[in-house]
mmCIF file of C-alpha atoms and ligand atoms in Angstrom:
data_model
loop_
_atom_site.group_PDB
_atom_site.id
_atom_site.type_symbol
_atom_site.label_atom_id
_atom_site.label_comp_id
_atom_site.label_asym_id
_atom_site.label_seq_id
_atom_site.Cartn_x
_atom_site.Cartn_y
_atom_site.Cartn_z
ATOM 1 C CA MET A 1 -26.715 7.098 -7.627
ATOM 2 C CA LEU A 2 -24.572 3.794 -6.357
ATOM 3 C CA ASP A 3 -25.032 1.208 -7.678
ATOM 4 C CA ASP A 4 -26.181 -2.760 -6.127
ATOM 5 C CA ARG A 5 -21.734 -3.888 -5.473
ATOM 6 C CA ARG A 6 -21.144 -0.811 -4.808
ATOM 7 C CA LYS A 7 -24.035 -0.439 -1.951
ATOM 8 C CA ALA A 8 -22.696 -3.732 -0.866
ATOM 9 C CA CYS A 9 -18.789 -3.173 -0.719
ATOM 10 C CA LEU A 10 -19.790 0.540 1.936
ATOM 11 C CA ALA A 11 -22.631 -2.278 3.705
ATOM 12 C CA ALA A 12 -19.534 -4.126 3.969
ATOM 13 C CA MET A 13 -16.649 -1.634 4.707
ATOM 14 C CA GLY A 14 -19.450 -0.843 7.838
ATOM 15 C CA ILE A 15 -20.026 2.511 5.756
ATOM 16 C CA PRO A 16 -23.910 4.003 6.589
ATOM 17 C CA LEU A 17 -25.463 5.016 3.864
ATOM 18 C CA TRP A 18 -26.914 8.852 4.790
ATOM 19 C CA GLU A 19 -21.756 8.457 4.556
ATOM 20 C CA GLN A 20 -22.337 8.341 0.498
ATOM 21 C CA ARG A 21 -22.382 11.810 -0.476
ATOM 22 C CA ARG A 22 -21.006 12.848 -3.518
ATOM 23 C CA PRO A 23 -18.646 15.433 -3.444
ATOM 24 C CA ALA A 24 -18.713 18.524 -3.565
ATOM 25 C CA THR A 25 -16.905 18.793 -6.866
ATOM 26 C CA ALA A 26 -18.301 17.896 -10.163
ATOM 27 C CA GLU A 27 -16.146 15.198 -11.621
ATOM 28 C CA ALA A 28 -16.721 12.412 -9.154
ATOM 29 C CA PRO A 29 -20.703 10.904 -9.984
ATOM 30 C CA GLU A 30 -19.767 7.049 -11.285
ATOM 31 C CA LEU A 31 -17.336 4.855 -10.759
ATOM 32 C CA PRO A 32 -15.962 3.234 -14.029
ATOM 33 C CA ALA A 33 -13.290 1.389 -13.671
ATOM 34 C CA PRO A 34 -9.769 3.333 -14.837
ATOM 35 C CA THR A 35 -7.551 1.367 -17.381
ATOM 36 C CA ALA A 36 -4.247 0.766 -17.143
ATOM 37 C CA GLU A 37 -1.452 1.861 -19.367
ATOM 38 C CA THR A 38 2.084 2.823 -18.027
ATOM 39 C CA GLU A 39 5.283 1.769 -19.115
ATOM 40 C CA VAL A 40 8.036 1.182 -16.720
ATOM 41 C CA GLU A 41 10.560 4.147 -15.966
ATOM 42 C CA PRO A 42 14.465 3.760 -13.990
ATOM 43 C CA PRO A 43 13.676 3.726 -10.213
ATOM 44 C CA PRO A 44 14.436 5.521 -7.766
ATOM 45 C CA ALA A 45 17.549 5.552 -5.155
ATOM 46 C CA ALA A 46 16.969 4.200 -2.233
ATOM 47 C CA PRO A 47 16.873 5.473 1.331
ATOM 48 C CA ALA A 48 20.345 5.683 2.871
ATOM 49 C CA ALA A 49 21.423 3.549 5.263
ATOM 50 C CA GLU A 50 21.696 3.768 8.435
ATOM 51 C CA PRO A 51 23.854 1.057 11.662
ATOM 52 C CA PRO A 52 21.506 -2.406 12.702
ATOM 53 C CA PRO A 53 21.866 -2.888 16.093
ATOM 54 C CA ALA A 54 23.930 -3.777 18.478
ATOM 55 C CA ALA A 55 21.399 -6.522 18.866
ATOM 56 C CA GLU A 56 21.096 -8.081 15.371
ATOM 57 C CA PRO A 57 23.606 -10.578 13.879
ATOM 58 C CA ALA A 58 24.418 -9.365 11.284
ATOM 59 C CA ARG A 59 23.325 -10.867 7.546
ATOM 60 C CA SER A 60 25.773 -12.850 5.359
ATOM 61 C CA ALA A 61 23.676 -11.866 1.865
ATOM 62 C CA PRO A 62 23.456 -8.358 1.550
ATOM 63 C CA THR A 63 20.131 -7.346 -0.219
ATOM 64 C CA PRO A 64 21.992 -6.647 -4.495
ATOM 65 C CA SER A 65 23.762 -3.289 -3.982
ATOM 66 C CA ASP A 66 22.040 -2.181 -7.700
ATOM 67 C CA PRO A 67 18.062 -3.452 -7.420
ATOM 68 C CA SER A 68 17.611 -0.921 -10.457
ATOM 69 C CA ALA A 69 19.107 -3.172 -12.801
ATOM 70 C CA LEU A 70 16.280 -5.849 -12.260
ATOM 71 C CA ASP A 71 13.852 -6.789 -14.146
ATOM 72 C CA TRP A 72 10.944 -8.095 -12.211
ATOM 73 C CA ASP A 73 11.336 -11.513 -12.702
ATOM 74 C CA GLY A 74 15.277 -10.406 -11.178
ATOM 75 C CA LEU A 75 13.059 -8.497 -8.149
ATOM 76 C CA GLU A 76 10.888 -12.041 -7.644
ATOM 77 C CA ALA A 77 13.975 -14.324 -7.442
ATOM 78 C CA ALA A 78 16.160 -12.116 -5.947
ATOM 79 C CA VAL A 79 13.555 -11.346 -3.358
ATOM 80 C CA SER A 80 12.692 -14.840 -2.106
ATOM 81 C CA HIS A 81 16.716 -15.402 -1.348
ATOM 82 C CA CYS A 82 16.651 -12.146 0.031
ATOM 83 C CA ARG A 83 19.355 -12.455 3.743
ATOM 84 C CA ALA A 84 19.943 -8.886 4.242
ATOM 85 C CA CYS A 85 18.020 -8.341 7.659
ATOM 86 C CA SER A 86 17.344 -11.167 10.647
ATOM 87 C CA LEU A 87 13.487 -12.057 9.024
ATOM 88 C CA CYS A 88 14.931 -13.907 6.470
ATOM 89 C CA GLU A 89 14.972 -16.030 9.525
ATOM 90 C CA THR A 90 11.542 -16.743 10.870
ATOM 91 C CA ARG A 91 9.885 -16.314 7.495
ATOM 92 C CA THR A 92 7.901 -18.870 6.395
ATOM 93 C CA GLN A 93 8.236 -16.520 3.218
ATOM 94 C CA THR A 94 8.938 -13.485 0.942
ATOM 95 C CA VAL A 95 5.565 -11.869 -0.103
ATOM 96 C CA PHE A 96 6.994 -9.505 -2.767
ATOM 97 C CA GLY A 97 3.894 -8.331 -4.312
ATOM 98 C CA VAL A 98 0.673 -9.071 -6.068
ATOM 99 C CA GLY A 99 -1.503 -7.003 -9.291
ATOM 100 C CA ASP A 100 -1.073 -5.171 -12.140
ATOM 101 C CA ARG A 101 2.285 -4.591 -12.342
ATOM 102 C CA GLN A 102 1.787 -1.752 -14.886
ATOM 103 C CA ALA A 103 -1.453 -0.775 -12.293
ATOM 104 C CA ARG A 104 -1.883 3.204 -11.470
ATOM 105 C CA LEU A 105 -3.060 2.620 -8.224
ATOM 106 C CA MET A 106 -0.619 0.642 -6.074
ATOM 107 C CA ILE A 107 -1.330 0.725 -2.187
ATOM 108 C CA ILE A 108 1.818 0.502 -0.290
ATOM 109 C CA GLY A 109 1.152 -1.018 3.133
ATOM 110 C CA GLU A 110 3.150 -2.032 6.779
ATOM 111 C CA ALA A 111 3.878 -5.536 6.377
ATOM 112 C CA PRO A 112 2.849 -9.548 6.040
ATOM 113 C CA GLY A 113 0.993 -10.760 8.887
ATOM 114 C CA ALA A 114 0.661 -13.732 10.047
ATOM 115 C CA GLU A 115 -1.634 -15.121 7.730
ATOM 116 C CA GLU A 116 0.462 -13.207 4.797
ATOM 117 C CA ASP A 117 3.398 -15.194 5.661
ATOM 118 C CA ARG A 118 1.597 -17.943 5.031
ATOM 119 C CA GLN A 119 0.322 -18.112 1.554
ATOM 120 C CA GLY A 120 3.099 -15.068 0.434
ATOM 121 C CA GLU A 121 1.112 -12.985 -0.541
ATOM 122 C CA PRO A 122 0.319 -9.464 1.045
ATOM 123 C CA PHE A 123 -3.569 -8.498 2.673
ATOM 124 C CA VAL A 124 -5.695 -11.153 3.199
ATOM 125 C CA GLY A 125 -7.125 -12.488 5.765
ATOM 126 C CA ARG A 126 -10.132 -10.164 7.174
ATOM 127 C CA ALA A 127 -7.654 -6.932 6.806
ATOM 128 C CA GLY A 128 -7.431 -8.055 3.250
ATOM 129 C CA GLN A 129 -10.930 -8.463 2.805
ATOM 130 C CA LEU A 130 -11.575 -4.850 4.106
ATOM 131 C CA LEU A 131 -9.318 -4.132 1.887
ATOM 132 C CA ASP A 132 -10.917 -5.510 -1.089
ATOM 133 C CA ASN A 133 -14.164 -3.622 -0.410
ATOM 134 C CA MET A 134 -12.442 -0.955 0.410
ATOM 135 C CA LEU A 135 -11.198 -0.596 -3.291
ATOM 136 C CA ALA A 136 -14.837 -2.392 -4.667
ATOM 137 C CA ALA A 137 -16.146 1.022 -3.406
ATOM 138 C CA ILE A 138 -14.528 3.271 -6.229
ATOM 139 C CA GLY A 139 -14.637 0.261 -8.774
ATOM 140 C CA LEU A 140 -12.000 -1.933 -7.803
ATOM 141 C CA SER A 141 -10.193 -4.859 -7.703
ATOM 142 C CA ARG A 142 -7.177 -5.764 -6.811
ATOM 143 C CA GLU A 143 -6.357 -7.422 -9.756
ATOM 144 C CA GLN A 144 -5.999 -3.688 -10.329
ATOM 145 C CA VAL A 145 -4.229 -2.478 -8.933
ATOM 146 C CA TYR A 146 -0.069 -2.819 -7.158
ATOM 147 C CA ILE A 147 -0.604 -4.228 -3.467
ATOM 148 C CA ALA A 148 2.610 -3.556 -2.282
ATOM 149 C CA ASN A 149 4.272 -4.238 1.909
ATOM 150 C CA ILE A 150 7.046 -2.268 3.383
ATOM 151 C CA LEU A 151 8.867 -4.884 4.544
ATOM 152 C CA LYS A 152 8.711 -8.273 2.712
ATOM 153 C CA CYS A 153 9.383 -11.223 5.196
ATOM 154 C CA ARG A 154 6.506 -10.997 8.405
ATOM 155 C CA PRO A 155 8.337 -9.168 11.776
ATOM 156 C CA PRO A 156 7.803 -12.457 14.576
ATOM 157 C CA SER A 157 5.017 -11.954 16.248
ATOM 158 C CA ASN A 158 3.802 -8.740 14.927
ATOM 159 C CA ARG A 159 5.532 -6.094 15.361
ATOM 160 C CA ASP A 160 6.423 -2.876 14.045
ATOM 161 C CA PRO A 161 9.623 -3.030 11.810
ATOM 162 C CA ARG A 162 12.307 -1.279 12.746
ATOM 163 C CA ALA A 163 14.231 0.962 11.190
ATOM 164 C CA GLU A 164 17.082 -0.739 10.157
ATOM 165 C CA GLU A 165 14.934 -3.591 8.451
ATOM 166 C CA VAL A 166 12.501 -1.133 6.827
ATOM 167 C CA VAL A 167 16.327 0.619 5.755
ATOM 168 C CA ALA A 168 17.877 -3.136 3.986
ATOM 169 C CA CYS A 169 13.428 -3.910 3.118
ATOM 170 C CA SER A 170 13.631 0.220 0.699
ATOM 171 C CA GLY A 171 15.520 -0.930 -2.066
ATOM 172 C CA TRP A 172 13.019 -3.961 -3.204
ATOM 173 C CA LEU A 173 10.304 -1.620 -3.221
ATOM 174 C CA ALA A 174 12.005 1.282 -4.448
ATOM 175 C CA ARG A 175 12.396 -0.852 -7.273
ATOM 176 C CA GLN A 176 8.629 -2.132 -7.595
ATOM 177 C CA ILE A 177 7.866 1.438 -7.536
ATOM 178 C CA ALA A 178 9.382 2.748 -10.736
ATOM 179 C CA LEU A 179 8.072 -0.786 -13.231
ATOM 180 C CA VAL A 180 4.693 -0.211 -11.938
ATOM 181 C CA GLU A 181 5.234 3.607 -12.758
ATOM 182 C CA PRO A 182 2.595 3.603 -10.306
ATOM 183 C CA GLU A 183 0.259 7.424 -11.138
ATOM 184 C CA LEU A 184 -1.066 7.371 -6.860
ATOM 185 C CA ILE A 185 0.551 5.537 -4.360
ATOM 186 C CA LEU A 186 -1.721 5.258 -1.343
ATOM 187 C CA ALA A 187 -0.542 4.277 1.549
ATOM 188 C CA VAL A 188 -2.435 1.738 3.935
ATOM 189 C CA GLY A 189 -1.540 2.237 8.236
ATOM 190 C CA GLY A 190 0.461 5.359 10.418
ATOM 191 C CA VAL A 191 4.298 2.706 9.521
ATOM 192 C CA ALA A 192 3.478 2.277 5.968
ATOM 193 C CA ALA A 193 2.800 6.551 5.654
ATOM 194 C CA LYS A 194 6.167 7.255 8.013
ATOM 195 C CA ASN A 195 7.987 5.333 6.225
ATOM 196 C CA LEU A 196 7.907 6.770 3.033
ATOM 197 C CA LEU A 197 7.203 9.812 3.782
ATOM 198 C CA ASP A 198 9.960 10.335 6.683
ATOM 199 C CA THR A 199 7.980 12.261 8.312
ATOM 200 C CA ASP A 200 6.336 11.794 12.547
ATOM 201 C CA GLN A 201 3.337 12.644 11.678
ATOM 202 C CA SER A 202 0.197 10.192 12.340
ATOM 203 C CA VAL A 203 -2.221 9.241 9.275
ATOM 204 C CA GLY A 204 -4.679 11.365 10.830
ATOM 205 C CA ARG A 205 -2.357 14.255 10.245
ATOM 206 C CA LEU A 206 -0.550 12.642 6.927
ATOM 207 C CA ARG A 207 -3.935 12.398 5.044
ATOM 208 C CA GLY A 208 -6.875 14.721 2.851
ATOM 209 C CA ARG A 209 -3.130 15.627 0.853
ATOM 210 C CA VAL A 210 -1.498 14.732 -1.680
ATOM 211 C CA HIS A 211 2.875 13.964 -1.708
ATOM 212 C CA ALA A 212 4.990 13.939 -3.630
ATOM 213 C CA LEU A 213 7.163 10.384 -3.129
ATOM 214 C CA GLY A 214 10.958 10.925 -3.703
ATOM 215 C CA GLU A 215 12.584 12.322 -6.715
ATOM 216 C CA ALA A 216 10.135 10.765 -9.659
ATOM 217 C CA GLN A 217 7.783 13.198 -7.114
ATOM 218 C CA VAL A 218 4.957 10.032 -7.635
ATOM 219 C CA PRO A 219 1.925 11.142 -5.710
ATOM 220 C CA LEU A 220 0.922 9.941 -2.596
ATOM 221 C CA ARG A 221 -2.068 9.659 -0.283
ATOM 222 C CA VAL A 222 -2.327 7.938 3.307
ATOM 223 C CA THR A 223 -4.757 6.554 4.876
ATOM 224 C CA TYR A 224 -5.935 3.664 7.537
ATOM 225 C CA HIS A 225 -5.048 -0.107 8.368
ATOM 226 C CA PRO A 226 -8.070 -1.556 6.602
ATOM 227 C CA ALA A 227 -6.447 -3.222 9.880
ATOM 228 C CA TYR A 228 -6.870 -0.332 12.251
ATOM 229 C CA LEU A 229 -10.729 -0.110 10.730
ATOM 230 C CA LEU A 230 -11.757 -2.798 11.341
ATOM 231 C CA ARG A 231 -10.465 -1.516 15.583
ATOM 232 C CA ARG A 232 -11.202 1.498 14.951
ATOM 233 C CA PRO A 233 -14.899 1.509 12.342
ATOM 234 C CA GLU A 234 -16.342 4.809 12.882
ATOM 235 C CA GLU A 235 -13.155 5.876 11.905
ATOM 236 C CA LYS A 236 -14.217 3.777 8.518
ATOM 237 C CA ALA A 237 -16.688 7.056 7.078
ATOM 238 C CA LYS A 238 -12.465 8.949 7.196
ATOM 239 C CA ALA A 239 -11.557 6.293 4.542
ATOM 240 C CA TRP A 240 -14.602 6.693 2.629
ATOM 241 C CA GLU A 241 -13.893 10.216 1.263
ATOM 242 C CA ASP A 242 -9.676 8.357 1.050
ATOM 243 C CA LEU A 243 -10.561 6.423 -1.164
ATOM 244 C CA GLN A 244 -13.288 8.826 -3.206
ATOM 245 C CA ALA A 245 -9.800 11.682 -3.188
ATOM 246 C CA VAL A 246 -8.265 8.647 -4.936
ATOM 247 C CA TRP A 247 -11.091 8.463 -6.935
ATOM 248 C CA ARG A 248 -11.419 11.862 -8.169
ATOM 249 C CA GLN A 249 -7.534 11.863 -8.715
ATOM 250 C CA LEU A 250 -7.223 9.201 -11.127
ATOM 251 C CA HIS A 251 -9.992 10.184 -13.302
ATOM 252 C CA GLY A 252 -8.680 13.706 -13.745
ATOM 253 C CA GLY A 253 -11.260 15.801 -11.116
ATOM 254 C CA THR A 254 -10.329 18.152 -8.143
ATOM 255 C CA VAL A 255 -7.436 16.871 -6.109
ATOM 256 C CA GLN A 256 -7.639 18.507 -2.588
HETATM 257 S S1 SF4 B 301 12.778 -8.159 5.026
HETATM 258 FE FE1 SF4 B 301 12.899 -7.741 3.195
HETATM 259 S S2 SF4 B 301 15.211 -7.500 3.493
HETATM 260 FE FE2 SF4 B 301 15.012 -8.486 5.057
HETATM 261 S S3 SF4 B 301 15.397 -10.815 4.690
HETATM 262 FE FE3 SF4 B 301 13.244 -10.303 4.608
HETATM 263 S S4 SF4 B 301 12.921 -8.991 1.883
HETATM 264 FE FE4 SF4 B 301 15.771 -9.570 2.992
#
């Protein structure tokens, strides 16, 4: 049965207790924390570049041509000095990523918001708190997963990332994925999911199944962004379904 802590997490997510049915499969009873057990692997190839829009000025220092040669320290240092797109001119600081660099589960979101830009950490503030509760509901803390964004710099006024910014930043994320070598990626929100999977399909259509990311065919699931769930709490039950599927997949249960 659900313990008090998990009940509290679900309550914080806004999931009514009558939603906490166990999955139909027999593999997902209690939800213990997973163990980290992965090692470093070579990087996947970055997506092909798109031509920059006329409105954007050219940057003087592009992303290094081969981020795949960088280790964690080199990668973090290179990102902190990156000027490969115009977002470098409005950021307070880059937001690299946090968590266990050998995590089994990697969370990938969209881009830093105002608070992330200020603190230098992804998923803080109310949306971050909800993400923490979502993870806690399946027995994970943010220290046990690795969390990163598609973009490392905040788009002004929290606008959606532009295609050329995603392309410019893609090599950094590709290297992070290669270094973490996660067993599973959870893309949160439509921007992350659509850019990672190169599709225009909605989160509603992409969630509920396992996708394969890149040449390494990393398993990837999709769920709603916590910020969206704060605006649309009626969707939290679907997010809870997605998290249960994540837990089952990490623990060898039946994959939907
Ligand atoms: S968003 Fe990415 S590519 Fe653009 S400046 Fe920041 S780190 Fe570089």
